[in-house]
mmCIF file of C-alpha atoms in Angstrom:
data_model
loop_
_atom_site.group_PDB
_atom_site.id
_atom_site.type_symbol
_atom_site.label_atom_id
_atom_site.label_comp_id
_atom_site.label_asym_id
_atom_site.label_seq_id
_atom_site.Cartn_x
_atom_site.Cartn_y
_atom_site.Cartn_z
ATOM 1 C CA MET A 1473 45.651 5.158 -15.542
ATOM 2 C CA VAL A 1474 42.475 3.516 -16.831
ATOM 3 C CA ARG A 1475 39.495 4.086 -14.567
ATOM 4 C CA GLN A 1476 37.769 0.889 -13.478
ATOM 5 C CA LEU A 1477 34.171 0.544 -14.628
ATOM 6 C CA ASN A 1478 31.487 0.618 -11.930
ATOM 7 C CA VAL A 1479 28.525 -1.660 -12.591
ATOM 8 C CA LEU A 1480 25.173 -2.187 -10.928
ATOM 9 C CA LEU A 1481 24.089 -5.723 -11.797
ATOM 10 C CA LEU A 1482 20.356 -6.353 -11.383
ATOM 11 C CA LEU A 1483 18.983 -9.882 -10.956
ATOM 12 C CA ARG A 1484 15.259 -10.674 -10.706
ATOM 13 C CA GLY A 1485 13.471 -13.605 -9.094
ATOM 14 C CA LEU A 1486 11.151 -16.466 -9.988
ATOM 15 C CA ILE A 1487 9.738 -16.134 -13.549
ATOM 16 C CA ARG A 1488 10.653 -12.428 -13.552
ATOM 17 C CA GLU A 1489 12.787 -10.526 -16.053
ATOM 18 C CA GLN A 1490 14.489 -7.168 -16.411
ATOM 19 C CA ARG A 1491 11.327 -5.311 -17.477
ATOM 20 C CA HIS A 1492 9.802 -6.147 -14.100
ATOM 21 C CA TRP A 1493 12.163 -3.590 -12.550
ATOM 22 C CA GLY A 1494 9.900 -0.976 -14.142
ATOM 23 C CA ASP A 1495 10.872 2.636 -13.463
ATOM 24 C CA PHE A 1496 13.249 1.552 -10.705
ATOM 25 C CA ILE A 1497 16.005 1.331 -13.323
ATOM 26 C CA ALA A 1498 15.589 4.996 -14.298
ATOM 27 C CA LYS A 1499 15.562 6.016 -10.626
ATOM 28 C CA LEU A 1500 18.639 3.923 -9.976
ATOM 29 C CA GLN A 1501 20.505 5.472 -12.905
ATOM 30 C CA GLN A 1502 19.620 8.943 -11.662
ATOM 31 C CA ALA A 1503 20.918 8.068 -8.201
ATOM 32 C CA PHE A 1504 24.126 6.489 -9.588
ATOM 33 C CA PRO A 1505 24.959 8.391 -12.805
ATOM 34 C CA GLU A 1506 28.545 7.094 -12.905
ATOM 35 C CA HIS A 1507 27.507 3.441 -12.768
ATOM 36 C CA GLN A 1508 26.566 1.270 -15.717
ATOM 37 C CA ILE A 1509 23.354 -0.636 -15.053
ATOM 38 C CA VAL A 1510 23.350 -4.204 -16.349
ATOM 39 C CA CYS A 1511 20.314 -6.510 -16.269
ATOM 40 C CA ILE A 1512 20.714 -10.207 -17.012
ATOM 41 C CA ASP A 1513 17.662 -12.402 -17.539
ATOM 42 C CA LEU A 1514 18.008 -15.921 -16.189
ATOM 43 C CA PRO A 1515 17.341 -18.806 -18.614
ATOM 44 C CA GLY A 1516 13.637 -19.253 -19.235
ATOM 45 C CA ASN A 1517 12.795 -15.577 -18.636
ATOM 46 C CA GLY A 1518 12.665 -12.373 -20.642
ATOM 47 C CA GLN A 1519 15.237 -12.193 -23.430
ATOM 48 C CA ASN A 1520 16.189 -15.772 -22.584
ATOM 49 C CA ASN A 1521 12.664 -17.190 -22.386
ATOM 50 C CA GLN A 1522 13.402 -19.610 -25.236
ATOM 51 C CA LEU A 1523 16.080 -21.308 -23.120
ATOM 52 C CA LYS A 1524 15.357 -24.132 -20.709
ATOM 53 C CA SER A 1525 15.536 -23.006 -17.095
ATOM 54 C CA LEU A 1526 18.501 -24.413 -15.216
ATOM 55 C CA PRO A 1527 18.179 -27.085 -12.512
ATOM 56 C CA SER A 1528 20.090 -25.315 -9.748
ATOM 57 C CA ILE A 1529 20.932 -21.898 -8.381
ATOM 58 C CA LYS A 1530 24.626 -22.639 -8.926
ATOM 59 C CA ALA A 1531 24.000 -23.320 -12.625
ATOM 60 C CA ASN A 1532 22.184 -19.985 -12.903
ATOM 61 C CA ALA A 1533 25.124 -18.241 -11.245
ATOM 62 C CA GLU A 1534 27.481 -19.820 -13.770
ATOM 63 C CA PHE A 1535 25.221 -18.566 -16.563
ATOM 64 C CA VAL A 1536 25.340 -15.014 -15.165
ATOM 65 C CA ASN A 1537 29.112 -15.208 -14.794
ATOM 66 C CA ALA A 1538 29.427 -16.284 -18.430
ATOM 67 C CA GLU A 1539 27.266 -13.318 -19.447
ATOM 68 C CA LEU A 1540 29.467 -10.929 -17.466
ATOM 69 C CA SER A 1541 32.476 -12.341 -19.313
ATOM 70 C CA ARG A 1542 30.709 -11.981 -22.661
ATOM 71 C CA LEU A 1543 29.978 -8.333 -21.818
ATOM 72 C CA ASN A 1544 33.640 -7.781 -20.850
ATOM 73 C CA LEU A 1545 32.693 -6.915 -17.274
ATOM 74 C CA THR A 1546 34.872 -9.456 -15.488
ATOM 75 C CA ASN A 1547 37.230 -6.776 -14.174
ATOM 76 C CA ALA A 1548 34.573 -4.185 -13.328
ATOM 77 C CA ASN A 1549 33.531 -3.142 -9.828
ATOM 78 C CA VAL A 1550 30.266 -5.084 -9.756
ATOM 79 C CA HIS A 1551 27.608 -4.191 -7.205
ATOM 80 C CA VAL A 1552 24.663 -6.588 -7.226
ATOM 81 C CA VAL A 1553 21.056 -5.659 -6.476
ATOM 82 C CA ALA A 1554 18.912 -8.775 -6.435
ATOM 83 C CA ILE A 1555 15.462 -9.923 -5.385
ATOM 84 C CA SER A 1556 14.316 -13.310 -4.075
ATOM 85 C CA LEU A 1557 15.604 -16.126 -6.348
ATOM 86 C CA GLY A 1558 17.880 -13.553 -7.991
ATOM 87 C CA ALA A 1559 19.490 -12.955 -4.601
ATOM 88 C CA MET A 1560 20.141 -16.683 -4.248
ATOM 89 C CA VAL A 1561 21.912 -16.548 -7.610
ATOM 90 C CA ALA A 1562 23.900 -13.534 -6.411
ATOM 91 C CA ILE A 1563 25.188 -15.465 -3.383
ATOM 92 C CA GLU A 1564 26.462 -18.271 -5.619
ATOM 93 C CA LEU A 1565 27.835 -15.781 -8.154
ATOM 94 C CA ALA A 1566 29.964 -14.115 -5.490
ATOM 95 C CA LEU A 1567 31.582 -17.485 -4.771
ATOM 96 C CA ILE A 1568 32.859 -17.886 -8.340
ATOM 97 C CA THR A 1569 33.726 -14.318 -9.365
ATOM 98 C CA LYS A 1570 34.753 -11.072 -7.714
ATOM 99 C CA ILE A 1571 31.820 -8.979 -6.513
ATOM 100 C CA LYS A 1572 32.242 -5.624 -4.786
ATOM 101 C CA SER A 1573 28.968 -5.560 -2.855
ATOM 102 C CA MET A 1574 25.536 -7.149 -2.750
ATOM 103 C CA THR A 1575 22.129 -5.897 -1.699
ATOM 104 C CA LEU A 1576 19.824 -8.872 -1.296
ATOM 105 C CA ILE A 1577 16.093 -8.202 -1.114
ATOM 106 C CA ASN A 1578 13.479 -10.531 0.421
ATOM 107 C CA THR A 1579 15.471 -13.698 -0.177
ATOM 108 C CA SER A 1580 15.616 -17.086 1.530
ATOM 109 C CA VAL A 1581 17.655 -20.271 1.750
ATOM 110 C CA ALA A 1582 16.822 -23.814 2.781
ATOM 111 C CA GLY A 1583 17.858 -25.050 6.190
ATOM 112 C CA LEU A 1584 17.650 -21.814 8.185
ATOM 113 C CA ILE A 1585 13.902 -21.680 8.820
ATOM 114 C CA PRO A 1586 10.930 -23.971 8.047
ATOM 115 C CA PHE A 1587 9.976 -24.424 4.378
ATOM 116 C CA TYR A 1588 6.501 -22.963 4.983
ATOM 117 C CA GLN A 1589 8.120 -19.636 5.861
ATOM 118 C CA ARG A 1590 10.422 -19.641 2.843
ATOM 119 C CA LEU A 1591 7.294 -19.802 0.687
ATOM 120 C CA ARG A 1592 4.449 -18.893 2.999
ATOM 121 C CA SER A 1593 1.923 -21.709 3.123
ATOM 122 C CA ASP A 1594 -1.137 -19.535 2.442
ATOM 123 C CA ASN A 1595 0.256 -18.984 -1.079
ATOM 124 C CA TYR A 1596 0.449 -22.624 -2.141
ATOM 125 C CA THR A 1597 -2.933 -22.625 -3.886
ATOM 126 C CA SER A 1598 -2.157 -19.368 -5.678
ATOM 127 C CA ILE A 1599 1.231 -20.708 -6.803
ATOM 128 C CA ILE A 1600 -0.439 -23.757 -8.357
ATOM 129 C CA LYS A 1601 -3.036 -21.562 -10.054
ATOM 130 C CA ALA A 1602 -0.300 -19.262 -11.358
ATOM 131 C CA ALA A 1603 1.606 -22.215 -12.788
ATOM 132 C CA ILE A 1604 -1.342 -23.587 -14.778
ATOM 133 C CA ASN A 1605 -3.163 -20.373 -15.721
ATOM 134 C CA GLU A 1606 -2.822 -18.397 -18.925
ATOM 135 C CA PRO A 1607 -0.271 -15.540 -18.766
ATOM 136 C CA CYS A 1608 -2.625 -12.611 -18.079
ATOM 137 C CA GLU A 1609 -4.370 -14.315 -15.185
ATOM 138 C CA ARG A 1610 -1.017 -15.571 -13.898
ATOM 139 C CA GLU A 1611 0.251 -12.004 -13.630
ATOM 140 C CA LYS A 1612 -2.769 -10.905 -11.591
ATOM 141 C CA LEU A 1613 -2.132 -13.744 -9.153
ATOM 142 C CA ILE A 1614 1.581 -12.980 -8.907
ATOM 143 C CA LEU A 1615 0.974 -9.274 -8.348
ATOM 144 C CA LYS A 1616 -1.474 -10.020 -5.553
ATOM 145 C CA MET A 1617 1.128 -12.205 -3.820
ATOM 146 C CA THR A 1618 4.075 -9.841 -4.334
ATOM 147 C CA SER A 1619 2.890 -6.234 -4.310
ATOM 148 C CA GLU A 1620 0.635 -3.859 -2.439
ATOM 149 C CA ARG A 1621 -0.061 -2.184 -5.794
ATOM 150 C CA TYR A 1622 -1.797 -5.208 -7.311
ATOM 151 C CA ASN A 1623 -4.989 -3.268 -8.040
ATOM 152 C CA GLU A 1624 -3.368 -0.529 -10.150
ATOM 153 C CA PRO A 1625 -4.546 -0.948 -13.779
ATOM 154 C CA THR A 1626 -1.351 0.471 -15.305
ATOM 155 C CA ILE A 1627 0.865 -1.986 -13.466
ATOM 156 C CA ILE A 1628 -1.442 -4.906 -14.276
ATOM 157 C CA GLN A 1629 -1.368 -3.988 -17.972
ATOM 158 C CA GLN A 1630 2.422 -3.624 -17.987
ATOM 159 C CA ARG A 1631 2.901 -7.022 -16.363
ATOM 160 C CA GLN A 1632 0.403 -8.676 -18.692
ATOM 161 C CA TYR A 1633 2.137 -7.189 -21.733
ATOM 162 C CA ILE A 1634 5.469 -8.620 -20.554
ATOM 163 C CA ALA A 1635 3.880 -12.019 -19.927
ATOM 164 C CA LEU A 1636 2.433 -12.134 -23.442
ATOM 165 C CA ASP A 1637 5.559 -10.769 -25.111
ATOM 166 C CA ALA A 1638 7.978 -13.199 -23.440
ATOM 167 C CA PRO A 1639 5.915 -16.015 -21.902
ATOM 168 C CA VAL A 1640 7.450 -18.370 -19.350
ATOM 169 C CA THR A 1641 6.490 -22.005 -19.896
ATOM 170 C CA ILE A 1642 4.951 -24.077 -17.121
ATOM 171 C CA LYS A 1643 7.964 -26.394 -17.307
ATOM 172 C CA ASN A 1644 10.380 -23.506 -16.783
ATOM 173 C CA PHE A 1645 8.207 -22.125 -13.983
ATOM 174 C CA LEU A 1646 8.467 -25.460 -12.160
ATOM 175 C CA LEU A 1647 12.211 -25.819 -12.825
ATOM 176 C CA GLN A 1648 12.860 -22.395 -11.307
ATOM 177 C CA LEU A 1649 10.637 -23.149 -8.335
ATOM 178 C CA LYS A 1650 12.495 -26.420 -7.733
ATOM 179 C CA ALA A 1651 15.906 -24.728 -7.973
ATOM 180 C CA ALA A 1652 14.864 -22.111 -5.428
ATOM 181 C CA ALA A 1653 13.324 -24.682 -3.074
ATOM 182 C CA LYS A 1654 16.497 -26.761 -2.784
ATOM 183 C CA PHE A 1655 18.997 -23.886 -2.534
ATOM 184 C CA LYS A 1656 21.284 -24.163 0.495
ATOM 185 C CA LEU A 1657 24.241 -22.110 1.620
ATOM 186 C CA THR A 1658 27.688 -23.526 0.952
ATOM 187 C CA ALA A 1659 29.995 -20.671 2.012
ATOM 188 C CA LYS A 1660 29.877 -16.995 2.856
ATOM 189 C CA PRO A 1661 30.931 -14.767 -0.066
ATOM 190 C CA ASN A 1662 33.934 -12.528 0.491
ATOM 191 C CA CYS A 1663 32.210 -9.235 -0.249
ATOM 192 C CA SER A 1664 30.087 -6.615 1.473
ATOM 193 C CA ILE A 1665 26.480 -7.773 1.865
ATOM 194 C CA GLN A 1666 23.400 -6.002 3.157
ATOM 195 C CA LEU A 1667 19.901 -7.433 3.439
ATOM 196 C CA LEU A 1668 16.610 -5.637 2.865
ATOM 197 C CA ALA A 1669 13.252 -7.151 3.762
ATOM 198 C CA SER A 1670 9.640 -6.251 4.334
ATOM 199 C CA THR A 1671 7.838 -7.426 7.444
ATOM 200 C CA THR A 1672 4.628 -7.281 5.379
ATOM 201 C CA ASP A 1673 5.921 -9.548 2.600
ATOM 202 C CA LYS A 1674 3.026 -11.931 1.886
ATOM 203 C CA LEU A 1675 5.082 -14.366 -0.211
ATOM 204 C CA VAL A 1676 8.267 -14.962 1.804
ATOM 205 C CA SER A 1677 8.594 -14.417 5.547
ATOM 206 C CA TYR A 1678 11.017 -11.638 6.474
ATOM 207 C CA GLN A 1679 12.375 -14.093 9.061
ATOM 208 C CA CYS A 1680 14.239 -15.745 6.181
ATOM 209 C CA SER A 1681 16.328 -12.587 5.893
ATOM 210 C CA THR A 1682 16.755 -12.108 9.642
ATOM 211 C CA ALA A 1683 17.950 -15.717 9.964
ATOM 212 C CA LEU A 1684 20.526 -15.178 7.211
ATOM 213 C CA ALA A 1685 21.627 -11.893 8.803
ATOM 214 C CA GLU A 1686 22.153 -13.683 12.119
ATOM 215 C CA LYS A 1687 24.054 -16.595 10.574
ATOM 216 C CA TRP A 1688 26.469 -14.409 8.644
ATOM 217 C CA GLN A 1689 26.389 -11.360 10.941
ATOM 218 C CA LEU A 1690 25.136 -9.060 8.192
ATOM 219 C CA PRO A 1691 23.482 -5.646 8.365
ATOM 220 C CA ILE A 1692 19.757 -5.886 7.716
ATOM 221 C CA TYR A 1693 17.129 -3.208 7.199
ATOM 222 C CA LEU A 1694 13.437 -3.918 7.629
ATOM 223 C CA THR A 1695 10.459 -1.930 6.442
ATOM 224 C CA GLU A 1696 6.901 -2.272 7.683
ATOM 225 C CA GLN A 1697 5.533 -1.277 4.291
ATOM 226 C CA GLY A 1698 5.622 -2.930 0.878
ATOM 227 C CA GLY A 1699 5.383 -6.482 -0.343
ATOM 228 C CA HIS A 1700 7.839 -8.978 -1.776
ATOM 229 C CA ASP A 1701 8.624 -6.716 -4.734
ATOM 230 C CA LEU A 1702 10.110 -3.849 -2.749
ATOM 231 C CA THR A 1703 11.529 -2.055 -5.784
ATOM 232 C CA LEU A 1704 7.953 -1.695 -7.018
ATOM 233 C CA ASP A 1705 6.328 -0.855 -3.687
ATOM 234 C CA ARG A 1706 9.102 1.084 -1.927
ATOM 235 C CA ALA A 1707 11.612 2.113 -4.587
ATOM 236 C CA ASP A 1708 12.713 5.272 -2.763
ATOM 237 C CA TRP A 1709 13.406 3.338 0.453
ATOM 238 C CA VAL A 1710 15.509 0.803 -1.445
ATOM 239 C CA LEU A 1711 17.421 3.602 -3.173
ATOM 240 C CA GLU A 1712 18.097 5.240 0.185
ATOM 241 C CA LYS A 1713 19.676 2.025 1.455
ATOM 242 C CA LEU A 1714 21.710 1.626 -1.727
ATOM 243 C CA LYS A 1715 23.080 5.179 -1.503
ATOM 244 C CA GLY A 1716 24.484 4.391 1.899
ATOM 245 C CA TRP A 1717 26.038 1.129 0.701
ATOM 246 C CA VAL A 1718 27.208 1.200 -2.918
ATOM 247 C CA ALA A 1719 30.562 2.877 -3.444
ATOM 248 C CA PRO A 1720 33.114 2.637 -6.296
#
């Protein structure tokens, strides 16, 4: 009997790519040695930064599904770990292909809570500045909005290197922002889902996650530490929640 492959599929958020997982990938592999870790960059980001970003979350999900097929992972046990916009893509992905489980981190959808909580209103100026600034300054602004570790020189340098190595165009930035802004739920995926969120997330209100948990009756775990990028700020806490959730 052929053993079915177990996969941890990682999906990042707005203008992020697989290198933004940092050392979380190594920690994840250590925690799940029998799982294959797969990172897919959405169009416009990372390895796919030369592609035009797609106009909708559904289109991004179809792109990810095509990549899973290309990698011959269609029949694998796929467990998704996704942040923010990546979690929106995961929800749509689970409607078009079989997913074993999902862990959705600091995500949001339109229609459940006011728009100024989905993207907290005190960030609007910083978002505009990030969109029009050169890559190195953009990364400083993004780190300040998404992480409690925004003052650490090593992290700043890593993020700036990524931004210079695989720059995201302003047009793609805006296309991704628009896709995220208009994302609405269509149906509840038929797989196990848990939600993780930080009550101290400065970018997206944790109430986005609690509203989704209430609508779909999902388990949710909140932390009072860490920012939007919980795998950077609270990697061990995220891993703890994954260990109690991901199974072959």
